[in-house]
XYZ file of C-alpha atoms in Angstrom:
779
model
C -30.214 -6.956 -15.595
C -31.334 -4.214 -13.422
C -28.401 -1.933 -12.163
C -28.858 0.214 -9.182
C -27.222 3.759 -9.613
C -25.551 5.963 -7.323
C -25.560 9.176 -6.147
C -22.208 9.757 -8.481
C -23.737 8.656 -11.373
C -26.698 10.690 -10.920
C -24.512 13.641 -10.419
C -22.368 12.702 -13.670
C -25.559 12.468 -15.283
C -26.969 15.776 -13.818
C -23.797 17.747 -14.600
C -23.873 16.919 -18.154
C -27.446 17.615 -19.009
C -26.412 21.365 -17.468
C -23.375 21.296 -19.709
C -25.273 20.553 -23.069
C -28.057 22.902 -22.748
C -25.578 25.697 -21.664
C -25.215 28.108 -23.746
C -21.847 28.054 -25.663
C -20.031 31.305 -25.931
C -18.334 32.129 -28.719
C -19.886 30.323 -31.093
C -18.161 31.284 -34.217
C -14.765 30.839 -31.844
C -11.912 29.070 -34.902
C -10.755 25.608 -33.595
C -7.829 25.661 -31.766
C -4.329 25.050 -33.152
C -3.813 21.938 -30.772
C -7.113 20.544 -32.368
C -5.890 21.070 -35.694
C -2.789 19.234 -35.308
C -0.990 21.931 -37.151
C 0.404 24.185 -34.091
C 3.578 26.142 -33.699
C 6.368 24.724 -31.793
C 6.316 24.516 -28.075
C 8.919 26.166 -26.152
C 9.897 24.570 -22.486
C 8.393 27.272 -20.623
C 4.730 26.269 -22.182
C 5.485 23.035 -20.690
C 7.398 24.201 -17.039
C 4.958 27.049 -16.383
C 1.321 25.702 -17.993
C -0.525 28.747 -19.080
C -4.130 27.356 -18.796
C -5.987 24.364 -17.941
C -5.154 21.470 -20.377
C -8.501 19.704 -22.033
C -9.417 16.484 -23.878
C -8.284 17.310 -27.948
C -10.405 17.080 -30.758
C -9.784 15.277 -33.757
C -10.650 15.901 -37.205
C -9.623 12.244 -38.166
C -12.900 9.959 -39.766
C -11.967 7.511 -36.611
C -13.114 7.884 -33.178
C -10.218 9.122 -31.516
C -10.054 11.067 -28.426
C -7.049 12.847 -27.961
C -5.045 13.809 -24.628
C -2.044 16.175 -24.489
C 0.555 15.925 -21.384
C -0.914 19.276 -20.166
C -4.111 17.166 -18.948
C -2.390 14.680 -16.703
C 0.957 16.499 -16.189
C -0.215 18.627 -12.413
C -1.134 15.148 -10.635
C 2.769 14.279 -11.940
C 1.793 10.619 -13.360
C 4.639 8.576 -12.831
C 3.707 6.357 -15.701
C 1.531 5.910 -18.690
C -0.527 3.586 -16.376
C -1.142 5.864 -13.949
C -1.540 8.612 -16.358
C -4.457 6.766 -18.576
C -5.873 6.332 -14.889
C -7.437 9.945 -15.822
C -9.330 8.750 -19.337
C -12.266 6.952 -20.074
C -13.068 3.394 -20.168
C -9.967 2.335 -19.125
C -9.259 -0.480 -16.183
C -6.701 -1.770 -14.385
C -6.653 -5.533 -12.209
C -3.225 -4.578 -10.826
C -2.101 -4.344 -7.080
C -2.874 -1.404 -5.268
C -1.083 1.720 -6.602
C 0.083 -0.069 -9.633
C -1.180 0.649 -13.040
C 0.299 -2.306 -15.878
C -1.733 -4.217 -17.920
C -4.494 -1.524 -19.661
C -8.100 -2.800 -19.777
C -9.670 -0.777 -22.494
C -13.392 -1.367 -22.216
C -13.004 -3.754 -18.844
C -11.498 -6.104 -21.318
C -8.591 -8.457 -20.341
C -5.758 -6.531 -21.118
C -4.864 -8.714 -24.570
C -7.967 -7.030 -26.553
C -6.427 -3.737 -26.794
C -3.282 -2.485 -28.932
C -0.642 -0.846 -27.533
C 1.479 1.185 -29.715
C 4.403 3.490 -29.442
C 4.620 6.133 -32.146
C 2.187 4.606 -34.066
C 4.156 1.743 -33.430
C 3.369 -2.594 -32.162
C 5.845 -2.738 -29.198
C 6.458 -6.474 -27.469
C 5.839 -7.564 -23.900
C 6.601 -9.752 -21.680
C 2.799 -10.590 -21.062
C 1.656 -14.329 -22.398
C -1.994 -12.316 -23.965
C 0.778 -10.324 -26.117
C -0.097 -7.738 -23.529
C 2.163 -4.705 -23.167
C 2.744 -3.358 -19.138
C 2.284 0.124 -19.732
C 3.913 0.649 -16.246
C 7.167 0.193 -18.107
C 6.754 3.933 -19.972
C 7.808 6.860 -17.587
C 5.181 9.502 -17.751
C 7.702 12.264 -18.885
C 8.170 10.887 -22.365
C 4.681 11.180 -23.537
C 3.488 14.415 -25.521
C 0.295 12.901 -25.887
C -2.437 9.803 -25.548
C -4.505 9.188 -27.893
C -7.350 6.361 -27.190
C -8.868 4.977 -31.005
C -12.138 3.980 -30.146
C -12.348 1.626 -33.477
C -10.337 0.278 -36.506
C -8.615 1.407 -39.463
C -7.103 -0.684 -41.956
C -3.992 1.476 -41.833
C -3.088 -0.464 -38.554
C -2.921 -3.844 -37.527
C -6.600 -5.417 -36.369
C -5.482 -6.639 -32.985
C -7.822 -4.326 -31.701
C -11.209 -5.750 -30.714
C -11.147 -2.989 -27.287
C -9.425 -0.549 -29.305
C -6.320 1.335 -29.458
C -3.946 3.071 -26.937
C -0.850 5.090 -29.162
C 1.495 7.065 -26.657
C 3.025 9.460 -28.814
C 6.199 10.010 -27.677
C 7.840 13.924 -27.642
C 9.663 15.024 -30.482
C 11.631 18.229 -31.674
C 9.206 19.492 -33.918
C 7.051 19.935 -30.351
C 9.020 21.454 -28.389
C 11.984 24.905 -28.486
C 14.487 24.727 -25.496
C 15.027 22.365 -22.390
C 13.785 21.800 -18.716
C 15.209 20.009 -16.479
C 12.656 18.058 -13.471
C 13.640 16.939 -9.688
C 12.094 15.411 -6.843
C 10.921 13.135 -4.337
C 8.429 10.798 -3.519
C 7.253 9.409 0.604
C 6.297 6.111 1.128
C 4.034 5.557 3.575
C 6.924 3.141 5.535
C 8.923 6.257 5.618
C 10.484 5.889 2.431
C 12.437 8.233 0.074
C 12.521 7.984 -3.604
C 14.085 10.279 -6.128
C 12.964 11.158 -9.564
C 15.096 12.730 -12.137
C 14.346 13.998 -15.453
C 15.605 15.830 -18.384
C 14.646 17.151 -22.030
C 16.030 19.289 -24.609
C 14.540 20.127 -27.704
C 16.228 22.359 -30.772
C 17.448 23.034 -34.146
C 20.530 20.905 -35.342
C 21.119 21.009 -38.658
C 18.831 20.616 -41.458
C 16.219 19.180 -38.985
C 15.379 19.524 -35.181
C 16.547 17.087 -32.185
C 14.962 16.079 -28.978
C 16.458 13.931 -26.513
C 14.991 13.032 -23.213
C 16.629 11.178 -19.445
C 14.550 10.199 -16.563
C 15.780 8.321 -13.606
C 12.311 7.035 -11.447
C 12.438 5.749 -8.033
C 9.819 2.737 -7.711
C 8.263 1.463 -4.475
C 5.261 0.446 -3.111
C 4.916 -1.634 0.232
C 1.796 -3.256 0.630
C -0.160 -5.413 3.499
C -2.140 -8.602 2.400
C -4.401 -10.784 4.994
C -5.862 -14.051 3.410
C -8.613 -15.902 5.814
C -9.046 -19.310 4.248
C -11.987 -21.583 5.034
C -12.958 -25.442 3.744
C -16.667 -24.210 2.380
C -18.034 -21.092 1.463
C -21.181 -18.719 2.583
C -23.000 -20.468 -0.682
C -23.313 -23.710 1.100
C -23.090 -22.745 5.148
C -23.940 -18.946 6.267
C -21.711 -19.810 9.379
C -18.837 -20.472 7.270
C -16.813 -18.457 9.590
C -16.579 -19.959 12.583
C -17.281 -23.710 11.212
C -15.193 -24.164 8.662
C -11.901 -22.165 9.209
C -8.439 -23.519 7.984
C -6.390 -20.635 8.388
C -5.022 -17.344 7.727
C -2.079 -15.706 6.412
C -0.127 -12.039 6.948
C 1.752 -10.372 4.283
C 4.272 -8.109 3.681
C 4.540 -7.435 -0.239
C 7.166 -4.816 -0.962
C 8.405 -3.791 -5.039
C 11.501 -1.597 -4.940
C 13.478 -0.622 -7.462
C 14.800 1.963 -10.270
C 13.498 2.609 -13.878
C 16.269 4.548 -16.167
C 14.650 6.067 -19.678
C 16.111 7.556 -22.363
C 14.180 8.542 -25.900
C 15.440 10.501 -28.338
C 14.218 11.760 -31.633
C 15.524 13.578 -35.148
C 13.462 14.892 -37.715
C 13.956 16.914 -41.269
C 10.929 18.271 -42.968
C 11.658 19.440 -46.455
C 9.186 20.704 -49.179
C 8.801 16.974 -50.309
C 10.387 15.024 -48.081
C 9.990 14.192 -44.619
C 12.478 12.201 -42.548
C 12.682 11.120 -38.918
C 14.566 8.730 -36.828
C 13.419 7.658 -33.179
C 13.845 5.277 -30.583
C 13.656 4.909 -26.848
C 15.520 2.608 -24.159
C 13.613 1.770 -20.888
C 15.468 -0.129 -17.706
C 13.224 -1.467 -14.933
C 15.617 -3.071 -11.953
C 13.140 -3.974 -9.421
C 13.091 -6.557 -6.340
C 9.612 -7.518 -4.909
C 9.825 -9.235 -1.138
C 7.296 -10.784 0.391
C 7.175 -12.245 3.884
C 4.194 -14.222 4.706
C 3.170 -15.540 8.070
C 0.032 -18.245 7.806
C -1.800 -18.844 11.344
C -4.109 -21.920 12.418
C -6.067 -18.968 14.318
C -7.929 -15.961 12.739
C -6.938 -13.434 14.951
C -3.688 -14.515 17.143
C 0.274 -14.072 15.734
C 2.234 -16.147 18.102
C 4.846 -18.594 17.621
C 5.603 -22.171 16.414
C 2.357 -24.506 16.748
C 2.219 -26.540 19.143
C 2.101 -24.314 22.237
C 2.129 -21.171 19.429
C -0.568 -20.573 16.258
C 2.250 -19.789 13.436
C 2.207 -22.972 11.601
C 4.336 -22.059 8.621
C 6.478 -19.056 7.585
C 7.310 -17.891 4.161
C 10.245 -15.675 2.419
C 9.435 -15.187 -1.258
C 12.368 -12.816 -3.312
C 11.998 -11.956 -7.175
C 14.686 -10.001 -8.449
C 13.916 -8.582 -11.524
C 15.665 -7.001 -14.577
C 13.552 -5.796 -17.822
C 14.748 -4.027 -21.335
C 12.416 -2.412 -23.618
C 14.448 -0.872 -26.789
C 12.518 0.468 -29.564
C 13.971 1.992 -33.006
C 12.612 3.507 -35.610
C 12.999 5.133 -38.968
C 10.322 6.823 -41.324
C 10.640 8.670 -44.486
C 7.861 10.171 -46.943
C 7.930 12.179 -49.808
C 5.772 13.808 -52.181
C 5.955 13.952 -55.665
C 3.599 13.866 -58.901
C 1.974 10.644 -58.570
C 1.000 11.145 -54.306
C 2.549 10.678 -51.420
C 5.030 7.423 -50.411
C 5.719 7.018 -47.025
C 8.035 3.633 -45.990
C 8.876 2.527 -42.124
C 11.384 0.527 -40.812
C 10.964 -0.900 -37.302
C 13.327 -2.803 -34.406
C 11.846 -3.289 -30.488
C 13.003 -5.633 -28.081
C 12.109 -6.588 -24.986
C 14.433 -8.825 -22.664
C 12.708 -10.064 -18.975
C 14.855 -11.823 -16.549
C 13.647 -13.087 -13.002
C 15.550 -15.217 -10.119
C 13.081 -16.115 -7.513
C 13.811 -17.676 -4.555
C 11.044 -18.855 -1.940
C 11.716 -20.641 1.287
C 9.198 -21.969 3.681
C 8.983 -23.834 7.546
C 6.182 -25.786 8.248
C 4.931 -26.648 11.827
C 3.131 -29.310 12.421
C 0.316 -29.421 14.879
C 2.570 -31.858 17.067
C 5.399 -29.865 17.077
C 7.784 -32.381 15.364
C 10.484 -32.091 13.457
C 9.338 -28.930 11.307
C 9.579 -29.153 7.630
C 11.760 -26.903 5.431
C 11.243 -26.482 1.482
C 13.332 -24.018 -1.096
C 12.691 -23.151 -4.210
C 14.473 -21.424 -7.140
C 12.938 -20.466 -10.754
C 15.131 -18.530 -13.290
C 13.605 -16.815 -15.912
C 15.116 -15.432 -19.111
C 12.162 -14.224 -21.873
C 13.208 -12.532 -25.299
C 10.596 -10.568 -27.520
C 12.361 -9.394 -30.599
C 10.566 -7.735 -34.027
C 11.252 -6.235 -36.610
C 8.618 -4.176 -39.004
C 8.539 -2.532 -42.346
C 5.588 -0.776 -43.585
C 4.894 0.823 -47.101
C 1.995 3.190 -48.420
C 1.223 5.627 -50.875
C -1.291 7.634 -51.317
C -3.356 8.700 -54.300
C -4.658 12.080 -54.422
C -8.335 11.278 -56.557
C -9.667 15.046 -56.844
C -12.870 16.064 -55.315
C -11.345 15.806 -51.630
C -10.624 12.072 -51.799
C -7.433 9.729 -51.835
C -6.757 6.674 -52.572
C -4.294 4.708 -50.088
C -2.760 1.360 -50.304
C 0.199 -0.247 -48.468
C 1.811 -3.452 -46.861
C 2.968 -4.730 -43.553
C 5.928 -6.891 -42.726
C 6.201 -8.560 -38.972
C 9.144 -10.976 -38.231
C 8.828 -11.771 -34.780
C 11.102 -14.012 -32.318
C 10.738 -15.041 -28.943
C 11.924 -17.393 -26.343
C 10.789 -18.000 -23.155
C 12.850 -20.537 -20.427
C 12.783 -21.654 -17.725
C 14.823 -23.509 -15.082
C 13.444 -24.460 -11.555
C 15.275 -26.577 -8.338
C 13.795 -27.546 -5.226
C 14.483 -28.949 -2.045
C 13.971 -29.956 1.457
C 14.374 -31.266 5.068
C 13.286 -31.575 8.433
C 15.071 -29.915 11.591
C 14.906 -31.138 14.754
C 14.679 -28.597 17.777
C 14.149 -25.320 15.307
C 10.411 -25.033 16.707
C 11.908 -24.320 20.628
C 13.910 -21.034 19.753
C 12.895 -20.169 16.638
C 10.802 -16.507 16.567
C 9.184 -15.140 13.310
C 9.921 -12.257 14.196
C 14.026 -11.325 14.336
C 14.456 -14.768 12.158
C 13.832 -16.137 8.526
C 13.639 -18.842 6.574
C 16.582 -17.561 4.177
C 18.708 -18.838 7.050
C 18.207 -22.451 6.114
C 18.664 -21.725 2.453
C 21.141 -24.366 0.699
C 24.034 -23.473 -2.303
C 21.781 -23.779 -5.600
C 24.050 -26.409 -6.223
C 22.913 -28.762 -3.460
C 19.177 -28.639 -5.005
C 17.454 -30.873 -7.166
C 16.677 -29.691 -10.753
C 12.734 -29.760 -10.581
C 11.790 -28.986 -14.056
C 12.598 -27.373 -17.650
C 11.035 -25.482 -20.375
C 12.318 -23.783 -23.582
C 9.891 -22.587 -26.086
C 10.270 -20.741 -29.153
C 7.698 -18.934 -31.476
C 8.136 -17.029 -34.569
C 5.882 -15.188 -36.268
C 5.627 -14.164 -39.688
C 3.083 -11.865 -40.770
C 2.720 -10.290 -44.537
C -0.629 -7.356 -44.697
C -1.918 -5.418 -47.112
C -4.464 -2.784 -47.241
C -6.438 -0.596 -48.917
C -8.463 2.568 -48.190
C -10.816 5.642 -50.003
C -10.551 8.634 -47.439
C -11.933 11.951 -48.363
C -13.892 14.967 -46.870
C -16.650 17.441 -48.543
C -18.317 20.188 -46.257
C -18.906 18.608 -42.319
C -18.685 14.762 -43.619
C -15.006 13.466 -42.951
C -15.175 9.558 -44.059
C -13.167 6.461 -44.360
C -13.053 3.081 -45.603
C -11.309 0.656 -46.134
C -9.975 -3.408 -45.990
C -7.223 -5.076 -44.732
C -6.173 -8.481 -45.153
C -3.561 -10.205 -42.583
C -1.464 -13.792 -42.894
C -0.015 -14.556 -40.312
C 2.641 -18.353 -40.484
C 3.190 -19.244 -36.928
C 6.315 -21.803 -36.133
C 6.447 -23.557 -32.533
C 8.899 -25.209 -30.729
C 9.339 -26.899 -27.425
C 12.761 -27.771 -26.987
C 12.548 -28.710 -23.503
C 14.055 -32.123 -23.700
C 16.743 -31.889 -26.305
C 16.080 -35.650 -27.378
C 12.078 -35.234 -28.480
C 11.627 -31.831 -29.977
C 8.187 -30.620 -30.567
C 7.301 -28.688 -33.113
C 4.205 -27.039 -35.172
C 3.391 -24.736 -37.134
C 0.270 -23.173 -38.040
C -0.776 -20.508 -40.953
C -4.103 -18.007 -41.375
C -5.792 -15.320 -42.485
C -8.048 -12.759 -41.892
C -10.220 -9.909 -44.212
C -11.073 -6.998 -42.035
C -13.004 -4.445 -43.341
C -13.472 -1.271 -41.391
C -15.233 2.222 -41.790
C -15.692 5.355 -40.218
C -17.754 8.689 -40.660
C -17.485 11.992 -38.739
C -20.454 14.644 -39.417
C -20.488 18.238 -38.605
C -24.090 19.090 -37.766
C -22.822 22.748 -36.806
C -19.433 24.273 -35.903
C -19.763 22.601 -32.560
C -21.980 19.502 -32.574
C -20.588 16.262 -34.493
C -22.018 12.388 -34.943
C -19.009 10.211 -35.170
C -20.084 6.513 -36.305
C -17.703 3.335 -36.654
C -17.530 -0.491 -37.865
C -15.001 -2.969 -38.224
C -13.414 -6.306 -37.670
C -10.887 -6.859 -35.779
C -9.060 -9.996 -33.632
C -6.889 -11.245 -31.102
C -4.278 -13.656 -31.205
C -4.029 -17.194 -29.255
C -2.103 -16.588 -26.458
C 1.234 -17.719 -26.424
C 1.347 -20.300 -23.388
C -1.588 -21.641 -25.059
C -0.007 -22.629 -28.585
C 2.756 -25.035 -27.071
C 3.150 -27.964 -28.563
C 3.677 -29.756 -24.886
C 1.879 -30.888 -21.441
C 2.266 -28.628 -19.333
C 1.889 -30.380 -15.086
C 0.320 -28.922 -12.900
C -0.358 -25.725 -14.292
C -3.927 -25.556 -13.779
C -3.985 -26.011 -10.064
C -3.748 -30.299 -10.262
C -4.733 -30.463 -13.662
C -2.205 -30.121 -16.789
C -2.604 -27.896 -19.967
C -1.903 -29.439 -23.153
C -1.593 -26.520 -25.779
C -3.071 -25.793 -29.209
C -0.851 -24.583 -31.936
C -3.404 -24.816 -34.126
C -5.410 -21.938 -32.651
C -6.757 -19.402 -34.176
C -7.528 -15.545 -33.617
C -10.810 -14.630 -31.579
C -12.431 -11.948 -34.332
C -15.038 -9.473 -33.499
C -17.584 -7.538 -35.372
C -17.657 -4.321 -33.693
C -19.645 -0.666 -33.888
C -19.301 2.466 -32.249
C -21.564 5.686 -32.594
C -20.968 8.952 -30.542
C -21.708 12.138 -30.344
C -19.813 15.194 -29.126
C -20.055 18.996 -28.242
C -17.685 21.733 -28.268
C -17.884 23.821 -24.830
C -16.398 27.812 -25.102
C -12.963 27.673 -27.000
C -11.753 24.556 -25.557
C -14.408 22.091 -23.671
C -15.311 19.231 -25.227
C -18.834 17.021 -24.136
C -19.074 13.593 -25.805
C -21.089 10.202 -25.254
C -20.439 7.672 -26.744
C -22.180 3.690 -27.295
C -20.340 0.849 -28.043
C -20.864 -3.302 -29.470
C -18.726 -5.944 -29.663
C -19.358 -9.700 -31.537
C -17.200 -11.855 -30.846
C -16.874 -15.446 -31.898
C -13.688 -18.243 -32.365
C -13.720 -17.255 -28.284
C -10.229 -19.428 -26.914
C -11.753 -21.599 -23.922
C -10.561 -24.595 -21.965
C -11.888 -28.291 -22.427
C -11.591 -31.382 -20.664
C -9.576 -33.708 -23.029
C -8.452 -37.038 -21.074
C -6.396 -37.645 -17.747
C -4.525 -35.686 -16.319
C -0.624 -37.068 -15.362
C -1.558 -37.320 -11.969
C -3.883 -40.351 -12.607
C -7.586 -40.882 -12.002
C -8.991 -37.391 -10.508
C -7.017 -34.918 -12.870
C -7.590 -33.599 -15.854
C -5.751 -32.700 -18.703
C -7.307 -29.193 -20.541
C -6.722 -28.020 -24.006
C -8.025 -24.387 -25.518
C -10.095 -24.296 -28.006
C -11.773 -22.142 -30.828
C -15.097 -22.747 -28.949
C -16.717 -19.877 -27.651
C -18.661 -16.432 -28.655
C -19.103 -13.799 -26.112
C -20.510 -9.893 -26.701
C -19.547 -7.248 -25.334
C -21.652 -3.494 -25.154
C -21.194 -0.132 -22.957
C -21.739 3.480 -22.614
C -18.905 5.954 -22.501
C -19.644 9.786 -21.494
C -16.630 12.248 -21.267
C -16.403 15.817 -20.272
C -13.115 18.269 -20.169
C -14.126 22.124 -20.203
C -13.419 25.780 -18.047
C -16.737 27.462 -16.610
C -15.943 30.263 -18.831
C -19.875 30.314 -19.334
C -20.366 30.967 -15.596
C -17.945 33.656 -15.470
C -14.832 31.073 -13.896
C -12.604 31.268 -16.927
C -9.932 29.674 -14.720
C -11.760 27.030 -13.458
C -11.358 23.579 -15.110
C -13.474 20.334 -14.892
C -13.103 17.116 -16.378
C -14.647 13.810 -15.736
C -16.057 10.291 -17.299
C -18.025 7.794 -17.364
C -18.298 4.702 -18.525
C -21.124 1.551 -18.013
C -19.521 -1.571 -19.140
C -20.964 -5.438 -19.292
C -20.525 -8.665 -21.762
C -21.382 -11.828 -22.000
C -19.758 -15.769 -22.476
C -21.046 -18.672 -22.359
C -18.316 -21.444 -21.208
C -18.628 -24.812 -19.556
C -19.829 -23.818 -17.013
C -23.072 -21.246 -18.114
C -23.174 -17.323 -18.393
C -20.269 -14.700 -17.435
C -19.333 -11.948 -18.018
C -15.206 -11.641 -19.905
C -13.256 -12.117 -17.187
C -12.155 -9.115 -15.105
C -14.137 -6.992 -16.982
C -15.614 -3.524 -14.137
C -19.597 -3.027 -14.289
C -18.142 0.891 -14.305
C -15.083 3.221 -14.556
C -15.428 7.140 -13.401
C -13.320 9.951 -13.000
C -14.339 13.029 -11.730
C -12.022 16.310 -11.099
C -11.433 20.164 -11.377
C -7.976 22.093 -11.573
C -8.700 26.073 -10.253
C -5.820 28.171 -11.898
C -4.752 31.566 -9.797
C -2.879 33.373 -12.671
C -2.379 36.910 -10.286
C -0.597 34.745 -7.853
C 0.534 31.951 -9.759
C -0.830 29.516 -7.993
C -3.274 26.627 -8.722
C -4.328 23.220 -7.094
C -6.636 20.533 -8.155
C -8.255 17.547 -7.079
C -8.994 14.135 -8.973
C -11.629 11.324 -7.505
C -11.661 7.429 -9.577
C -13.138 4.391 -8.577
C -13.858 1.147 -10.707
C -16.675 -1.133 -10.308
C -16.376 -4.925 -9.567
C -15.002 -7.552 -11.685
C -15.367 -11.354 -11.665
C -13.241 -13.803 -13.305
C -13.895 -17.550 -13.559
C -11.330 -19.923 -14.950
C -11.186 -24.163 -14.409
C -11.092 -24.709 -11.069
C -11.096 -21.253 -9.608
C -13.498 -17.910 -9.282
C -12.129 -14.397 -8.471
C -14.526 -11.508 -7.245
C -12.799 -8.153 -6.880
C -13.009 -4.794 -5.733
C -11.476 -1.885 -5.246
C -12.166 1.338 -3.143
C -11.385 4.675 -4.375
C -8.696 7.056 -5.376
C -8.134 10.534 -4.366
C -5.220 12.917 -5.405
C -4.645 16.437 -5.164
C -2.017 18.515 -6.121
C -0.758 22.336 -5.269
C 1.839 24.217 -7.822
C 3.353 27.659 -7.366
C 4.711 29.403 -10.559
C 8.005 31.399 -10.089
C 8.068 33.775 -13.345
C 8.085 31.713 -16.711
C 10.516 29.189 -16.337
C 10.367 27.426 -12.723
C 7.401 25.470 -10.989
C 7.119 23.746 -7.638
C 4.402 21.270 -7.559
C 2.940 19.185 -4.136
C 1.061 16.259 -5.296
C -0.697 13.537 -3.186
C -2.246 10.074 -4.395
C -3.631 7.292 -2.838
C -4.927 9.739 -0.187
C -7.831 6.928 0.871
C -5.022 4.317 1.489
C -6.596 2.265 -1.630
C -7.983 -1.362 -0.976
C -8.224 -4.514 -3.051
C -10.407 -7.081 -1.542
C -10.943 -10.238 -3.631
C -12.925 -13.282 -2.975
C -11.555 -16.696 -4.333
C -13.854 -19.781 -4.643
C -11.345 -22.840 -5.393
C -12.434 -26.239 -6.745
C -10.724 -29.187 -7.948
C -11.478 -29.689 -11.156
C -14.582 -28.549 -13.633
C -16.768 -31.106 -12.316
C -16.672 -29.962 -8.694
C -17.152 -26.693 -9.778
C -20.815 -27.262 -11.307
C -21.928 -28.886 -7.833
C -20.449 -26.417 -5.618
C -17.875 -28.576 -3.978
C -15.753 -25.972 -2.758
C -11.577 -27.270 -1.905
C -11.197 -23.741 -0.855
C -12.984 -20.820 0.262
C -10.653 -17.394 0.060
C -10.783 -13.482 1.464
C -8.229 -11.440 0.495
C -7.214 -7.672 1.313
C -4.461 -5.991 0.333
C -4.166 -2.180 1.609
C -1.137 0.564 0.621
C -0.616 4.084 2.376
C -0.508 7.766 0.347
C 1.876 8.939 -1.628
C 3.205 12.275 -1.488
C 5.278 13.765 -4.220
C 7.418 16.818 -4.271
C 8.587 18.288 -7.972
C 10.504 20.845 -9.611
C 10.629 21.920 -13.253
C 13.250 24.604 -14.326
C 12.752 25.154 -18.397
C 16.113 27.194 -20.223
């Protein structure tokens, strides 16, 4: 496929060439302590009053790891871990505007990326096993690690790679600080942001505690135009085939409350750590939609007006994430033994009401429809891990270990519906002062529409072994992991007919990585690993979900096997000056046993409807090139100017029942570029960052979506007062971010193949800028 390079791409490559050829200063300068991982304890003043620009760290482990300390993100005041990750290579999002939830490493769907907190897995609400990163406040983060390949040390659920979020701990902070400020949104809403962190010696160890309250607000406007045919079949579709227009206001408003704590004791031979975090999200999503039968008008109800329907949708969301773990390691004559135990839990309660009034062309009795859905999800995981490291001599170690996980997931929904016709309502109804909610009836007057109750138990027992070593400039690791899984799935939707099935499977996952220092500043990294991706939870349900795919049904398949992938990474990086790094990496993944939907029968709607079932019948390939840079411009005589940027070119191929396509939602490219200018004599700093990701395409049975985003510009200015106080102003989404989607909709796969459209829709979503004013004081 031929690709066109933009001026942004050309500028990035020109900058890379210039930096790679630039003379390195202080050729024999020692590696900074922060890169060695054995630096001194950070004081609270160092966090509040940043002494220098933060850059990407350089890991000395064999695996290809990119490490970003909080100093790299902090000056742009990200609200969540997702916001922070917008600045690292190869991470894209298909979220709503100014939202960053499901991270897509290498552009692949979130379920292909392993998310770890302090090196441990955490459950989430996604049926694809993903964890939404907007649940973790950025203020808790000490550093973020992007692990490009896999290791026998960790579970192999990392086809795209691993994102590990390390939270602050007692040995990385001495003292405390408070943070207070606010965020001002485009709709003139002001939200608070408050937090406090303290770390210090307590007894024989060190304690860190932190609390955070974050106001969350996201006001958006959406516009949709719908047609009976598409430009594929009719160039004049916008005139000939117009169906309706929808205007929507979508506002998400709420608060996040979080707390974390860590207590550690580092002894001569024994180390102990206990830690935990808690995050609660209280959010209300409010949508109000007006559908018109004219492309531009917004007058009252039919028949004299143009309003075809008025819809109100309100969803109250209450989510809780909690995690607790303890770690004990002991050095003795036979080596080092480490034991970890952990417990994590995710609770999600949602109560959604939808009320709609539809006006017909004749102006007769309008129809009122009401629906209410209650969803309860609980996902609990208990984990235990053991490993022992033997010294083999000659700089080599042998590590052997085991991992156990017991997951229990319960997902229940109950839906009610009702409706009626009203006489005379169209004569005096005003969509700008009235609401469909005015006609809602009590819940006990509605009829039960559906109820589901799914319980999943998943038990894993893994064993692993690896050999690692270091000799001269070569660091290497090679190992294998054997993963076994026992799955039990039960559908309790009908207590008189409980559907239950089980499935067992196992995988051998070998891996190897090397890191070779060509010089004190140049190194090559290479790795190969086999990874897997377990089936989505909604795909293993042993029941038929009515009209789950448009008007068609979905039959779950508890016997699904994991998708597996062989992958390779090859990279080169060079140190620039004392702290800068420039690197380039190429990756490839060969995925087998892809899970795709297949036609397996006639649906509940009779002839013309279909039952689809997920099967392991596909294969795919993923590849790309990633470039990243972060450095000061000391070699140009500008030591207080820091620049950073990355660009990733991403591609893939899957052959499904409809032909060839990319992995769903994978953007063509993503880039970030920015700078920070420090003026130490005045105690001032300022900077900007710009981000853009390419178009993405999704294709499933009955629907195709092309998504594009506008650019994202952020700017900050800070003023430091002495050694303990900083005030910072940040403007984000300064380009009024827009998300545009084009939907091709079909009744079934047969119509999709011959391009017989059911509907063609163009949707645009926009949000305005957000301004922050944040102050920090260290004590």
